[in-house]
C-alpha positions as CSV (number, residue, x, y, z in Angstrom):
1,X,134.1,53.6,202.7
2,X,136.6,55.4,200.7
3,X,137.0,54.4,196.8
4,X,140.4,52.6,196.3
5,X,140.8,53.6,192.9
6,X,141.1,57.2,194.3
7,X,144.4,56.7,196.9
8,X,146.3,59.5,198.0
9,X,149.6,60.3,196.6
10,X,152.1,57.8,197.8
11,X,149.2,55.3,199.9
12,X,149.9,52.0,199.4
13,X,147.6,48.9,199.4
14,X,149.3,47.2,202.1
15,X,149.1,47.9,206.2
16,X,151.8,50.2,207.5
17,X,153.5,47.1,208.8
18,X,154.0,45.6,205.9
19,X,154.7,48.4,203.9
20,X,158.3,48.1,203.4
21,X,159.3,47.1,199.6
22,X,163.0,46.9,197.8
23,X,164.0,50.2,196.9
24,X,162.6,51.2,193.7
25,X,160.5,48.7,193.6
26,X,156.2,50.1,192.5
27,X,153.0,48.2,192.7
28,X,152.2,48.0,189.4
29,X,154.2,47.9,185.9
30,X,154.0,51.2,183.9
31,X,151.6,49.5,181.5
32,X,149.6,48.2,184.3
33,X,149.1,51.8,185.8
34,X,148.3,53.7,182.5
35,X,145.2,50.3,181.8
36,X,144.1,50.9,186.0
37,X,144.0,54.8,184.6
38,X,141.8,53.9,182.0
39,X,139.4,51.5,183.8
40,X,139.2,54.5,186.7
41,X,138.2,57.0,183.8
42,X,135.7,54.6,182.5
43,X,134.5,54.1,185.5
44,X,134.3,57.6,186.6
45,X,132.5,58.3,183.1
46,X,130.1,56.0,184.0
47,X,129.4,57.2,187.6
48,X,129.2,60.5,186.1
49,X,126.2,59.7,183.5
50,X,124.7,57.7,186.4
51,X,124.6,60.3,188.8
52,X,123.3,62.9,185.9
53,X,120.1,60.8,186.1
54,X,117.3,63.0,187.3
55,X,116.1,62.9,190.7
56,X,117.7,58.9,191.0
57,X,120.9,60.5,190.0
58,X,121.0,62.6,192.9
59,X,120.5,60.5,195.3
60,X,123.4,57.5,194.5
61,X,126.2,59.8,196.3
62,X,123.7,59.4,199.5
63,X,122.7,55.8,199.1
64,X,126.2,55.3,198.6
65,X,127.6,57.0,201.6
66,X,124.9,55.0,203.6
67,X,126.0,51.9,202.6
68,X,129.8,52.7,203.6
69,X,128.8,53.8,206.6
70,X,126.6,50.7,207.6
71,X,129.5,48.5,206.0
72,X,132.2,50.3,208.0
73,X,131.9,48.0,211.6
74,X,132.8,45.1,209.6
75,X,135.6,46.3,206.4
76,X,137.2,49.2,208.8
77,X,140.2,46.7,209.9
78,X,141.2,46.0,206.4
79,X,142.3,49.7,205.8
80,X,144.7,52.0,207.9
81,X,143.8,54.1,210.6
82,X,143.9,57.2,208.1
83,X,141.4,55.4,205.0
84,X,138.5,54.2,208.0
85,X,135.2,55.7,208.8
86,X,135.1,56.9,213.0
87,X,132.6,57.9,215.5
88,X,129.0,57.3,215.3
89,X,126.7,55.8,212.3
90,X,125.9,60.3,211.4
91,X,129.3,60.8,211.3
92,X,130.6,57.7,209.5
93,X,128.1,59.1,206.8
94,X,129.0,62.5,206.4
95,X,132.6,61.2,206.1
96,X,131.5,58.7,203.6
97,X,129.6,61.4,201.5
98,X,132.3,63.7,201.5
99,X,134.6,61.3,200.0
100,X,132.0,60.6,197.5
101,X,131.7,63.9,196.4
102,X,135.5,64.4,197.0
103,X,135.9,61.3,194.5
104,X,133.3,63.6,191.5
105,X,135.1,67.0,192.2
106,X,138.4,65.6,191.4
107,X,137.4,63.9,188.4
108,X,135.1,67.0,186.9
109,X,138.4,69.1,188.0
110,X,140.5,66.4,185.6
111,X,138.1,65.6,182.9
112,X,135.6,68.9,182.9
113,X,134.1,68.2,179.5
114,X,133.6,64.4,179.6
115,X,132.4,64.8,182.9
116,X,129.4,67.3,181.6
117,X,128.8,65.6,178.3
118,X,128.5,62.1,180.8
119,X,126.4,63.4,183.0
120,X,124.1,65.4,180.6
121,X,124.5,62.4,178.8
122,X,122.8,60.5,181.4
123,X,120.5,63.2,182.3
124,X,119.1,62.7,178.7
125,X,119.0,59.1,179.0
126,X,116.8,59.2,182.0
127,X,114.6,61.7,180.9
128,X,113.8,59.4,177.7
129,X,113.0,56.5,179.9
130,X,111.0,58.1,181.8
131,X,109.0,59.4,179.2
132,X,109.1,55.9,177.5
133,X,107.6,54.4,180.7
134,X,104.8,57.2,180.6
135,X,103.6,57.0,177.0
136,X,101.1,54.7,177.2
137,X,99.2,56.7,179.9
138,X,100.0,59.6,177.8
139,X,97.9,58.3,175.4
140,X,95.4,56.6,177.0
141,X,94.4,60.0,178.2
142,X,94.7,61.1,174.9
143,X,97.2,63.6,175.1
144,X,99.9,62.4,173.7
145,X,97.5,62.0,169.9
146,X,95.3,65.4,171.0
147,X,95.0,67.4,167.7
148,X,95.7,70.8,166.8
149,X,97.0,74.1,168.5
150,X,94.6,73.0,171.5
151,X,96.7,69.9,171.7
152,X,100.1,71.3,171.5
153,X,99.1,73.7,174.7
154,X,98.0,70.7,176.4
155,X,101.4,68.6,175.8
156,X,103.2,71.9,176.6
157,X,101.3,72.1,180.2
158,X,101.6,68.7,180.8
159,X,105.3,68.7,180.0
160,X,105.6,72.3,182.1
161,X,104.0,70.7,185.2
162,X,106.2,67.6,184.9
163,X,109.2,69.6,184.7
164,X,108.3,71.5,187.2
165,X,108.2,68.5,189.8
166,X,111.0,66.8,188.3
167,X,113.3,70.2,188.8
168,X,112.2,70.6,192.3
169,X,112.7,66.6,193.5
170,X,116.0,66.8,191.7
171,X,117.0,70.2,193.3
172,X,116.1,68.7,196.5
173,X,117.9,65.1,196.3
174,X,121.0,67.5,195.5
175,X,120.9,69.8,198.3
176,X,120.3,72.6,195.5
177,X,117.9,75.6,194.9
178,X,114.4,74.4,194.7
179,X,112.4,76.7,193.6
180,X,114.9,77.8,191.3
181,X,115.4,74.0,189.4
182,X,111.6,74.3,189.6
183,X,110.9,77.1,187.8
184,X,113.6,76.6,184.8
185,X,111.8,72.8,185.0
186,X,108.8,74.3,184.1
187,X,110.3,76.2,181.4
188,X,112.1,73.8,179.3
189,X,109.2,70.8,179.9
190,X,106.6,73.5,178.2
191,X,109.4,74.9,175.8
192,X,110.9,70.9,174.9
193,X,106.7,69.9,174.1
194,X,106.2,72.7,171.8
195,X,109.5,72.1,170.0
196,X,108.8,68.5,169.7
197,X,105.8,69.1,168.2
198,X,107.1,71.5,165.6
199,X,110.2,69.1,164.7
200,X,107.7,66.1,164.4
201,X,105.8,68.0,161.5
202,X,108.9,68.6,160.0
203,X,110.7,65.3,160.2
204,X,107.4,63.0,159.9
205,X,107.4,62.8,155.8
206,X,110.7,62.2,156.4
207,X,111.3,59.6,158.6
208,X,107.7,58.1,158.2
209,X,107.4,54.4,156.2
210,X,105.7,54.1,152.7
211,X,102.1,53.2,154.6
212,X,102.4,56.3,156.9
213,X,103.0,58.4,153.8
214,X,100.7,57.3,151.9
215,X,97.8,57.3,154.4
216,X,98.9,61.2,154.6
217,X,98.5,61.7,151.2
218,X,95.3,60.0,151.5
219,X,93.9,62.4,154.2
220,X,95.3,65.4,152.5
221,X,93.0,64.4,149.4
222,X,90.0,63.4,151.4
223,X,90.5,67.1,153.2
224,X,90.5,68.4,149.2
225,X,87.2,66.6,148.4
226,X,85.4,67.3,151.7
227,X,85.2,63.4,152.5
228,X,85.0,61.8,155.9
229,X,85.2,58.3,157.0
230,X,81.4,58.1,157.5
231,X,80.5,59.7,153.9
232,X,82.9,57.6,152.2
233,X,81.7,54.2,153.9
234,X,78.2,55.5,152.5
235,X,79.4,56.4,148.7
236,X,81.3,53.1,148.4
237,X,78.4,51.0,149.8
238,X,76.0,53.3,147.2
239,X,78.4,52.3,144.0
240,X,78.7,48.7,144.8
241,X,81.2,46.2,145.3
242,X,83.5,47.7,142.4
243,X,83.9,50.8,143.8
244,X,86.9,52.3,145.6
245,X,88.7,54.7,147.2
246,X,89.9,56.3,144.2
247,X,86.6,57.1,142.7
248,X,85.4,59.4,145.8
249,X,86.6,62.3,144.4
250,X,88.0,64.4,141.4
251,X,91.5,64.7,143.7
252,X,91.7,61.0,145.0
253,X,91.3,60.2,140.6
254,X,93.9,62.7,139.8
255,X,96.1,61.2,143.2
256,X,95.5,57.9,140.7
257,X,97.0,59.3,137.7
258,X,100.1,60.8,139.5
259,X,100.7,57.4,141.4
260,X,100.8,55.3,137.8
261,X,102.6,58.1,136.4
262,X,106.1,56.8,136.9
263,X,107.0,53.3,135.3
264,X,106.7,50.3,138.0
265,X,104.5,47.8,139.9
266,X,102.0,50.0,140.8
267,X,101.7,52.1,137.5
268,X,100.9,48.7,136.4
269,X,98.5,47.5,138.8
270,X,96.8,50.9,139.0
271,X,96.0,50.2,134.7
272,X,95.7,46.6,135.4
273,X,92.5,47.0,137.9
274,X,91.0,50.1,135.6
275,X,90.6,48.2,132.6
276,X,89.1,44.9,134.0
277,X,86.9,47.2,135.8
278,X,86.2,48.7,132.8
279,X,85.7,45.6,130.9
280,X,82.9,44.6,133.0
281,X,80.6,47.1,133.1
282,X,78.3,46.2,131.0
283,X,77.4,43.2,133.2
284,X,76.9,45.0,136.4
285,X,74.2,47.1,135.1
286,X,72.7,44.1,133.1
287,X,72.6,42.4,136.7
288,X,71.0,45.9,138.4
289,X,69.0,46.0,136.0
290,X,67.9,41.9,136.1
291,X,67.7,42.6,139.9
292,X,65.3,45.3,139.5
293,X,63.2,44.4,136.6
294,X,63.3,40.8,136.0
295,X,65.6,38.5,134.0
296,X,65.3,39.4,129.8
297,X,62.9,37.8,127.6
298,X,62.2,37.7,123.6
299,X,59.3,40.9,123.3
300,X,58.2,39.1,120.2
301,X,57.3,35.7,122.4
302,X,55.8,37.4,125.1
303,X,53.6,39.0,122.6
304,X,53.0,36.0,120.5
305,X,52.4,34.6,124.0
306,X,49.8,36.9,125.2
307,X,47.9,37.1,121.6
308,X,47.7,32.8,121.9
309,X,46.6,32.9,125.3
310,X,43.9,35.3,124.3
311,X,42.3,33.5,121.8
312,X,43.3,30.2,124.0
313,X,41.2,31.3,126.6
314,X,37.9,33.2,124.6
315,X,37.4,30.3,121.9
316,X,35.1,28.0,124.1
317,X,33.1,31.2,124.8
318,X,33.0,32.4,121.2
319,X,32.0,29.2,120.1
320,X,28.9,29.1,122.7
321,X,27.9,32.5,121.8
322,X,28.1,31.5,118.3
323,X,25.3,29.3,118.5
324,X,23.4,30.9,120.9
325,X,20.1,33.1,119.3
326,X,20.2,36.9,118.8
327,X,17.0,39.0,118.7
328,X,16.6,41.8,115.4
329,X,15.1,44.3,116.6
330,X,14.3,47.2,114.6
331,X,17.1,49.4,116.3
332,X,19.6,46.8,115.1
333,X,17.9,46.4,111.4
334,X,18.6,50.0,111.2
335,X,21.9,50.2,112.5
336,X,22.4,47.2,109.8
337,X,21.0,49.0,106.9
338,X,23.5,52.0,106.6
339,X,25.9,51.6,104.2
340,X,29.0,51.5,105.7
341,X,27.8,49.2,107.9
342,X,26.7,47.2,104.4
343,X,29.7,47.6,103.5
344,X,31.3,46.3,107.1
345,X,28.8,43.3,106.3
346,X,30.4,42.3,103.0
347,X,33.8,42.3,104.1
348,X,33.1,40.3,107.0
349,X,31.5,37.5,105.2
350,X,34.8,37.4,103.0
351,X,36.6,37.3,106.7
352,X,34.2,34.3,107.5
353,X,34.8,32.3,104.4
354,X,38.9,33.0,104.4
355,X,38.5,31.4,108.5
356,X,36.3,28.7,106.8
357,X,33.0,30.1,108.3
358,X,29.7,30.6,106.5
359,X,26.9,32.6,108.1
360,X,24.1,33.6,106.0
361,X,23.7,38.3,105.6
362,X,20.0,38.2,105.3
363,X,19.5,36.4,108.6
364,X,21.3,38.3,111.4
365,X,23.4,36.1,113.5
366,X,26.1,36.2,116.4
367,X,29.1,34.7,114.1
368,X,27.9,37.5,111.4
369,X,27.4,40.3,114.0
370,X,31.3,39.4,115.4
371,X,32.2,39.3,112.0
372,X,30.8,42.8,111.1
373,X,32.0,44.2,114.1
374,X,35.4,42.4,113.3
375,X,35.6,44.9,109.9
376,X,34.5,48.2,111.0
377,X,37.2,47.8,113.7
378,X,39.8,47.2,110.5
379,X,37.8,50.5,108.8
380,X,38.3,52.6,112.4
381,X,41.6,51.8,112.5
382,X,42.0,52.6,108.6
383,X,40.0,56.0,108.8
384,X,42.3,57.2,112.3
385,X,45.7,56.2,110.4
386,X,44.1,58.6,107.5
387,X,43.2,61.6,109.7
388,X,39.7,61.0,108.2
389,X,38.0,61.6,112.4
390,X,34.8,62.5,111.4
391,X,34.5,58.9,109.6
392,X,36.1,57.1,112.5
393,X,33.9,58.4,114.9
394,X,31.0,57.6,113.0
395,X,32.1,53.8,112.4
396,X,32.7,53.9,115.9
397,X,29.2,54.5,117.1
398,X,27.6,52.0,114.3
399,X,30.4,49.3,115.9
400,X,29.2,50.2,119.6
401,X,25.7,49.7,118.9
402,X,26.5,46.0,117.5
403,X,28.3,45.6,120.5
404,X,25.7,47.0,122.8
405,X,23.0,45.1,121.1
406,X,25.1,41.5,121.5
407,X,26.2,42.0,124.7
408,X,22.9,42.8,126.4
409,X,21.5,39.6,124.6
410,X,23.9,37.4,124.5
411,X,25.7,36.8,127.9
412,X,28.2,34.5,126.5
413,X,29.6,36.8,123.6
414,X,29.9,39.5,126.4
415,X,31.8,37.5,128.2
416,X,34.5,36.2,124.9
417,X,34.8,39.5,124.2
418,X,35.7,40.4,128.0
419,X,38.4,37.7,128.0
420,X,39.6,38.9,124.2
421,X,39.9,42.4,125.7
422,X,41.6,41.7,128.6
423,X,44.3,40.1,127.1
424,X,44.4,43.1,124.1
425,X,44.7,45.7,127.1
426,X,47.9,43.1,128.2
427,X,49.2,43.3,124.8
428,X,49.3,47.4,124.4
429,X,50.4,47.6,128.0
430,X,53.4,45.6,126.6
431,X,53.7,47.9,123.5
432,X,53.2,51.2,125.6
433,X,56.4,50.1,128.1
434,X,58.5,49.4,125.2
435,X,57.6,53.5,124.4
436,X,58.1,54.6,127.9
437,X,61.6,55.6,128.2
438,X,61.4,56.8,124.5
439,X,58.5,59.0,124.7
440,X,58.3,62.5,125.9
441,X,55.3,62.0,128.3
442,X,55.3,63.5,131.6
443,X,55.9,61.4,134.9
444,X,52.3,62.7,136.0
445,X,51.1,61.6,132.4
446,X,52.9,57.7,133.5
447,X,51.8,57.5,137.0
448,X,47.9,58.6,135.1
449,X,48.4,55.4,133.1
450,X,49.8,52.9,135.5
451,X,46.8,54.2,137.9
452,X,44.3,52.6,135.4
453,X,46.0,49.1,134.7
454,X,45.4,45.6,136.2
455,X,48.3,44.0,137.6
456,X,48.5,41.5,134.6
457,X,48.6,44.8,132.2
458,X,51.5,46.3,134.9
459,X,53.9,43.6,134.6
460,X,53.4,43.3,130.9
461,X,53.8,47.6,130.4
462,X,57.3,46.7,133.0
463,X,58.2,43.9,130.6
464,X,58.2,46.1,127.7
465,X,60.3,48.8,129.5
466,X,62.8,45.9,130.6
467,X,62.5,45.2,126.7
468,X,63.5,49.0,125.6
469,X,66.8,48.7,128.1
470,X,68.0,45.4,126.7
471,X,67.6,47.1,123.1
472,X,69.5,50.3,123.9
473,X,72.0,47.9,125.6
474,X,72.7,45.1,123.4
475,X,72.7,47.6,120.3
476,X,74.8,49.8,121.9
477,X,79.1,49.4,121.2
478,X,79.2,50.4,125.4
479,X,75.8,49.1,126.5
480,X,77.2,50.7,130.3
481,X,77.5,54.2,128.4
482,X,73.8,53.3,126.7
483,X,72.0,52.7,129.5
484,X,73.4,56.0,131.7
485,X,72.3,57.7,128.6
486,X,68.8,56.9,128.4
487,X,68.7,57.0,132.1
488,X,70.2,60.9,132.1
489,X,67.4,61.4,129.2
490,X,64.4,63.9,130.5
491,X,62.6,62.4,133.5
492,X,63.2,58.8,132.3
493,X,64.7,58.0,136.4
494,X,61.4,59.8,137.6
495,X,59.2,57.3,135.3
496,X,61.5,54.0,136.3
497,X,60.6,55.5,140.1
498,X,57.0,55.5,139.4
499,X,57.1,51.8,137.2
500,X,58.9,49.8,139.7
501,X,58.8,51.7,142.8
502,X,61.9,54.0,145.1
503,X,64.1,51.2,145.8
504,X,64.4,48.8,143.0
505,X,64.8,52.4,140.7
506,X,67.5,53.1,143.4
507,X,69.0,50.1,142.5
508,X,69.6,50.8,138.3
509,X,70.3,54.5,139.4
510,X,72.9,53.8,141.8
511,X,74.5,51.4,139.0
512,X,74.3,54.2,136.4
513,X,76.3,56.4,139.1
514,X,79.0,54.3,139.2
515,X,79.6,53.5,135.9
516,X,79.9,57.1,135.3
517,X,82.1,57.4,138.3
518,X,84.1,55.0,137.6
519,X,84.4,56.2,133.8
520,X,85.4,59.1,135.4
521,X,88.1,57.4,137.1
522,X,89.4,55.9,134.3
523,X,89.8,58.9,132.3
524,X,91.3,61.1,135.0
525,X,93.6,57.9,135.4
526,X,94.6,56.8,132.3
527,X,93.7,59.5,130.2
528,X,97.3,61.0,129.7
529,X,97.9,63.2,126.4
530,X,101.1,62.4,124.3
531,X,103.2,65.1,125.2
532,X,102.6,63.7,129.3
533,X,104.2,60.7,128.1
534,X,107.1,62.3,126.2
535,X,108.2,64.1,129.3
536,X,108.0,61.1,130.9
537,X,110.2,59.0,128.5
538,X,112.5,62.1,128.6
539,X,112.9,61.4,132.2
540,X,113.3,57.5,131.6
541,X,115.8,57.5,128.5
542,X,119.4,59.6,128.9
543,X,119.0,62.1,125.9
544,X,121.9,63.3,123.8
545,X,123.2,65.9,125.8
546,X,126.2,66.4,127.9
547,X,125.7,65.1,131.7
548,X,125.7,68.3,134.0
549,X,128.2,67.4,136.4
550,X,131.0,67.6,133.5
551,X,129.1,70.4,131.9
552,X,129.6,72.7,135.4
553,X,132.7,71.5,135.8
554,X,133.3,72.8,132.6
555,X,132.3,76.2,133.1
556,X,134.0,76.7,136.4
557,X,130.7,76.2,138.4
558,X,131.7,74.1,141.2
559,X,128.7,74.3,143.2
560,X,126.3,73.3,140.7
561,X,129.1,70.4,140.1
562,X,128.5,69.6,143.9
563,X,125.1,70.1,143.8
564,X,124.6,67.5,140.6
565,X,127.0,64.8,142.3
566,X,125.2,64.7,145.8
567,X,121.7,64.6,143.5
568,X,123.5,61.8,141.2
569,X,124.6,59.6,144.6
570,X,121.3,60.3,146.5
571,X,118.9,59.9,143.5
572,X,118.7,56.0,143.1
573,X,117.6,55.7,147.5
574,X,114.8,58.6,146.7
575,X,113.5,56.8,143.5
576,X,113.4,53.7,145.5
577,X,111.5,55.6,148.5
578,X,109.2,57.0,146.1
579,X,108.6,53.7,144.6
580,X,108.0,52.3,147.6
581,X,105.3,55.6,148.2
582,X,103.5,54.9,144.8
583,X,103.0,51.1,145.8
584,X,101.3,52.0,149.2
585,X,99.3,55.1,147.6
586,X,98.0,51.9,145.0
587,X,97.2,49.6,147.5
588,X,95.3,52.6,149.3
589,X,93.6,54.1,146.3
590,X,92.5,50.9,145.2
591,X,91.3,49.8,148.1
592,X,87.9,49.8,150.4
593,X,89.5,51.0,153.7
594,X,87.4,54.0,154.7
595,X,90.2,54.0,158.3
596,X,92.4,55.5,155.9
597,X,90.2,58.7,156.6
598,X,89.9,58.6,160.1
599,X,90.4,61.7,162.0
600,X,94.0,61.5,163.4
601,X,96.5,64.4,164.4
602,X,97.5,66.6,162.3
603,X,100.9,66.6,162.7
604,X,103.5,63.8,164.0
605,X,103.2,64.1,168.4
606,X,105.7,61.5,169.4
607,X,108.7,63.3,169.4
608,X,106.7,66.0,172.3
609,X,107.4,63.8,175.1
610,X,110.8,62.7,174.7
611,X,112.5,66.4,173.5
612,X,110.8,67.8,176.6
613,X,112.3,65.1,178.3
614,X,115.9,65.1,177.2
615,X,115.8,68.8,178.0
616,X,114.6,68.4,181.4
617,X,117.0,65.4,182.5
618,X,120.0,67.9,180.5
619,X,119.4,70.3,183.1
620,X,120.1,68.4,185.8
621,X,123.9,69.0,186.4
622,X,124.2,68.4,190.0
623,X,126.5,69.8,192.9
624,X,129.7,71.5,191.5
């Protein structure tokens, strides 16, 4: 049914019969006519962008026309013979349509421009909502998020193929050249993709939030150190609890000291987390080192422990041996009569009576015999301290054969003396662990050693080696710094290894690592010379001379005048965007979250889809 908005000249909106009004008399006011001119051309506008719609667009003017012609049976008396719809239900249509498109020739041919620009306007509109709808399958498929040059080709034939259909549907709704709309479809779907792709690499740091810049900061480091989300997972888990993102690499430190390089929150959280780190380092490797080794103990008690438990243990035997009955035979009178063995003799009994003991030299006895052998160990140890080997090794043999002699008669002295040197062999395993890192013996000359001990001699040589570590530490003005020393000393890690076995000696050497990582840290982070911090006050604090605005001004230099003004006005928004940068690049830095390094795309995809839409839906002009 024809539009009444659009009434041939002179029509009027009453029936012929009634059409008769005073002379001079209109229908409407002037003022009423210019606001019905108005609503028609903001009507028109907006069946102009509605029709520029792809594919839906080009079908209204047909569903329209449909509808007037079905409606026509019923409206067709309230118009004049001239405004109805005649003949059949085809031909009340292709009256209807023609009117329709009478109605969007007349206004294009009145309003050219705002007619293009509304139904471009509209063609862009429905391209983006189209593409809106389709996202999520887009990227469920993943190719809206596919990385690379292979991913842009793949957008770009996605986009070409939907074009293509789009043009040809369009072309086909219209009445138009299909394989022509489909073709130039093609062209600008594959052509939009590509160009979307390329502004979205552009515009992202631009338009992206504080958290999308910094996690691209973040990546762009973790490309510089060669760090993926599976190796990082791995170093922070190796370092411990302490660790974070910031230590995993000589750029992510140096990305530390250029977020706390400006004044502001996280300049100060950045030194605030450093230095209580710092603070407590010494604890976490006494606790790796607890964990591994055993909690700390006095060395002088343990010893003093071992040396009373020794002589705890062999006095009952001692004291039985002492009153058992030892044969002289002639082998032991002659071993007797030498004279340092005289000599051995004498001594002892002065040994005997200081201990309140009395046994009689020309009668051969156990008590005497321990006694003896008590002094010539004194002289052995004398003569070895003095170089003099010869003599040692000859006290040695006289000392043996008293032993010898004792022990194959007298059961219960061989047993003392078993018990006494049991608990001896403890007390130099102690002494010899206290030498271990400190010596310059070979692993293979430790793992000889360890091979010959008891268990009870083990644990004492690892309690003297626990010993040595809480020296070096508790002497130490950095007992952290100590301990990585003497762990970085020779093949001190390989002994620890063989002492206490892979994984405890894992354990301390992982702690070691991360102290020095996270010294490292600290250094790269907070390690800024003087003259950085001039140049940074400089920037702070207005100096002295002249502000160069009025300086170019000045001089004539109006551009540099402009260019100073636009950087005065737009400075205080960037140094608030930047702030709002460093404070996400701290949280990130400082942080655990290994996602950070998960591999995403490379560039910013989600403008693809829509430019290649707006440029498909703009190219659907319709019938002119």
């Amino acid at each position: 049914m024809p539009d009444m908005t659009q009434l041939p000249a002179g029509a009027t909106l009453l029936p012929d019969a009634g059409s008769a009004l005073p002379s001079g008399a209109t229908l409407l006011s002037d003022a009423t006519s210019s606001g019905a001119d108005i609503a028609h051309t903001g009507n028109a506008i907006m069946r102009s962008l509605a029709t520029g719609i792809p594919v839906i667009g080009g079908a209204m003017n047909a569903a329209d026309a449909g509808l007037d012609a079905a409606a026509s049976y019923a409206l067709n008396p309230l118009f004049s013979k001239d405004q109805q719809l005649q003949g059949s239900l085809g031909d009340r249509y292709h009256q209807a349509l023609a009117t329709q498109n009478g109605m969007d020739r007349q206004f294009h041919e009145a309003h050219p421009v705002a007619d293009t620009a509304a139904h471009i306007t509209g063609g862009v509109l429905g391209g983006l909502a189209g593409a809106r709808f389709l996202a999520p399958t887009m990227a469920g498929l993943g190719i809206s998020t596919a990385p690379g040059l292979g991913g842009v080709a793949l957008r770009s034939g996605v986009a070409a193929t939907g074009g293509s259909g789009i043009g040809a549907a369009d072309a086909a709704v219209r009445g138009e050249n299909v394989g022509r709309s489909a073709v130039v479809g093609a062209l600008l779907g594959g052509a939009g993709s590509t160009v979307g792709d390329a502004f979205g690499s552009v515009l992202r740091p631009v338009l992206a939030g504080p958290v999308q810049r910094a996690r691209d900061i973040i990546r762009r480091l973790s490309d510089a150190d060669a760090l993926t989300e599976e190796g990082a997972g791995a170093e922070l888990q190796r370092l411990g609890p302490s660790a974070m993102m910031g230590d995993l690499g000589p750029n992510m430190q140096q990305a530390l000291r250029a977020t706390a390089s400006a004044p502001g929150a996280a300049q100060r959280r950045i030194a605030e987390a450093l230095i209580s780190r710092a603070d407590s380092a010494g604890e976490r490797v006494t606790n790796a080192v607890d964990s591994a080794l055993g909690s700390r103990t006095n060395v002088l008690e343990t010893a003093d422990d071992i040396a009373a438990a020794r002589a705890r243990q062999a006095a009952p035997l001692y004291e039985a041996a002492y009153r058992a009955e030892v044969p002289v035979t002639p082998e032991l009178q002659a071993v007797l009569s030498r004279p340092a063995v005289e000599r051995a003799t004498n001594t002892a009994q002065r040994l005997a009576a200081d201990a309140g003991e009395v046994f009689d030299v020309e009668r051969p006895s156990v008590m005497g015999l321990d006694y003896t052998k008590r002094a010539l160990d004194d002289a052995i140890s004398g003569a070895l301290r003095s170089g003099n080997n010869n003599e040692a090794r000859i006290l040695i043999e006289n000392r043996n054969a008293i032993v010898g002699h004792l022990d194959a008669h007298v059961p219960e002295y061989a047993a003392a003396r078993r018990v006494f040197s049991d608990h001896s062999r403890i007390a130099d395993a102690l002494a010899s662990g206290q030498e271990m890192f400190r010596s310059t013996q070979s692993p293979d000359a430790v793992a000889r050693a360890l091979s010959g001990m008891s268990d009870a001699e083990r644990g004492a040589y690892q309690e003297g080696a626990r010993q040595q570590i809480a020296q070096v530490m508790g002497t130490a003005r950095n007992d952290a710094n100590a301990a990585r020393a003497m762990m970085d000393k020779g093949y001190n890690r390989e002994k620890l290894d063989l002492l206490i076995g892979p994984e405890p000696a894992a354990q301390i050497g992982n702690a070691i690592d991360a102290e020095r990582a996270f010294a490292a840290t600290n250094q790269a982070a907070r390690g800024g010379s003087m003259t950085d911090r001039n140049l940074l006050a400089q920037q702070i604090i207005p100096g002295a001379e002249s502000p160069p605005i009025l300086r170019s001004l000045l001089n004539f230099r109006l551009g540099d005048a402009l260019a100073g003004s636009v950087d005065r006005l737009a400075r205080p928004a960037i140094s608030a965007r930047n702030a709002r940068t460093r404070d996400a690049l701290a949280d990130a830095l400082l942080s655990r979250d290994t996602s950070l390094l998960a591999p995403t795309e490379a560039i910013n995809h989600s403008l693809s889809n829509p430019v290649a839409a707006a440029l498909i839906g703009a190219n659907q002009n319709g019938p002119r």
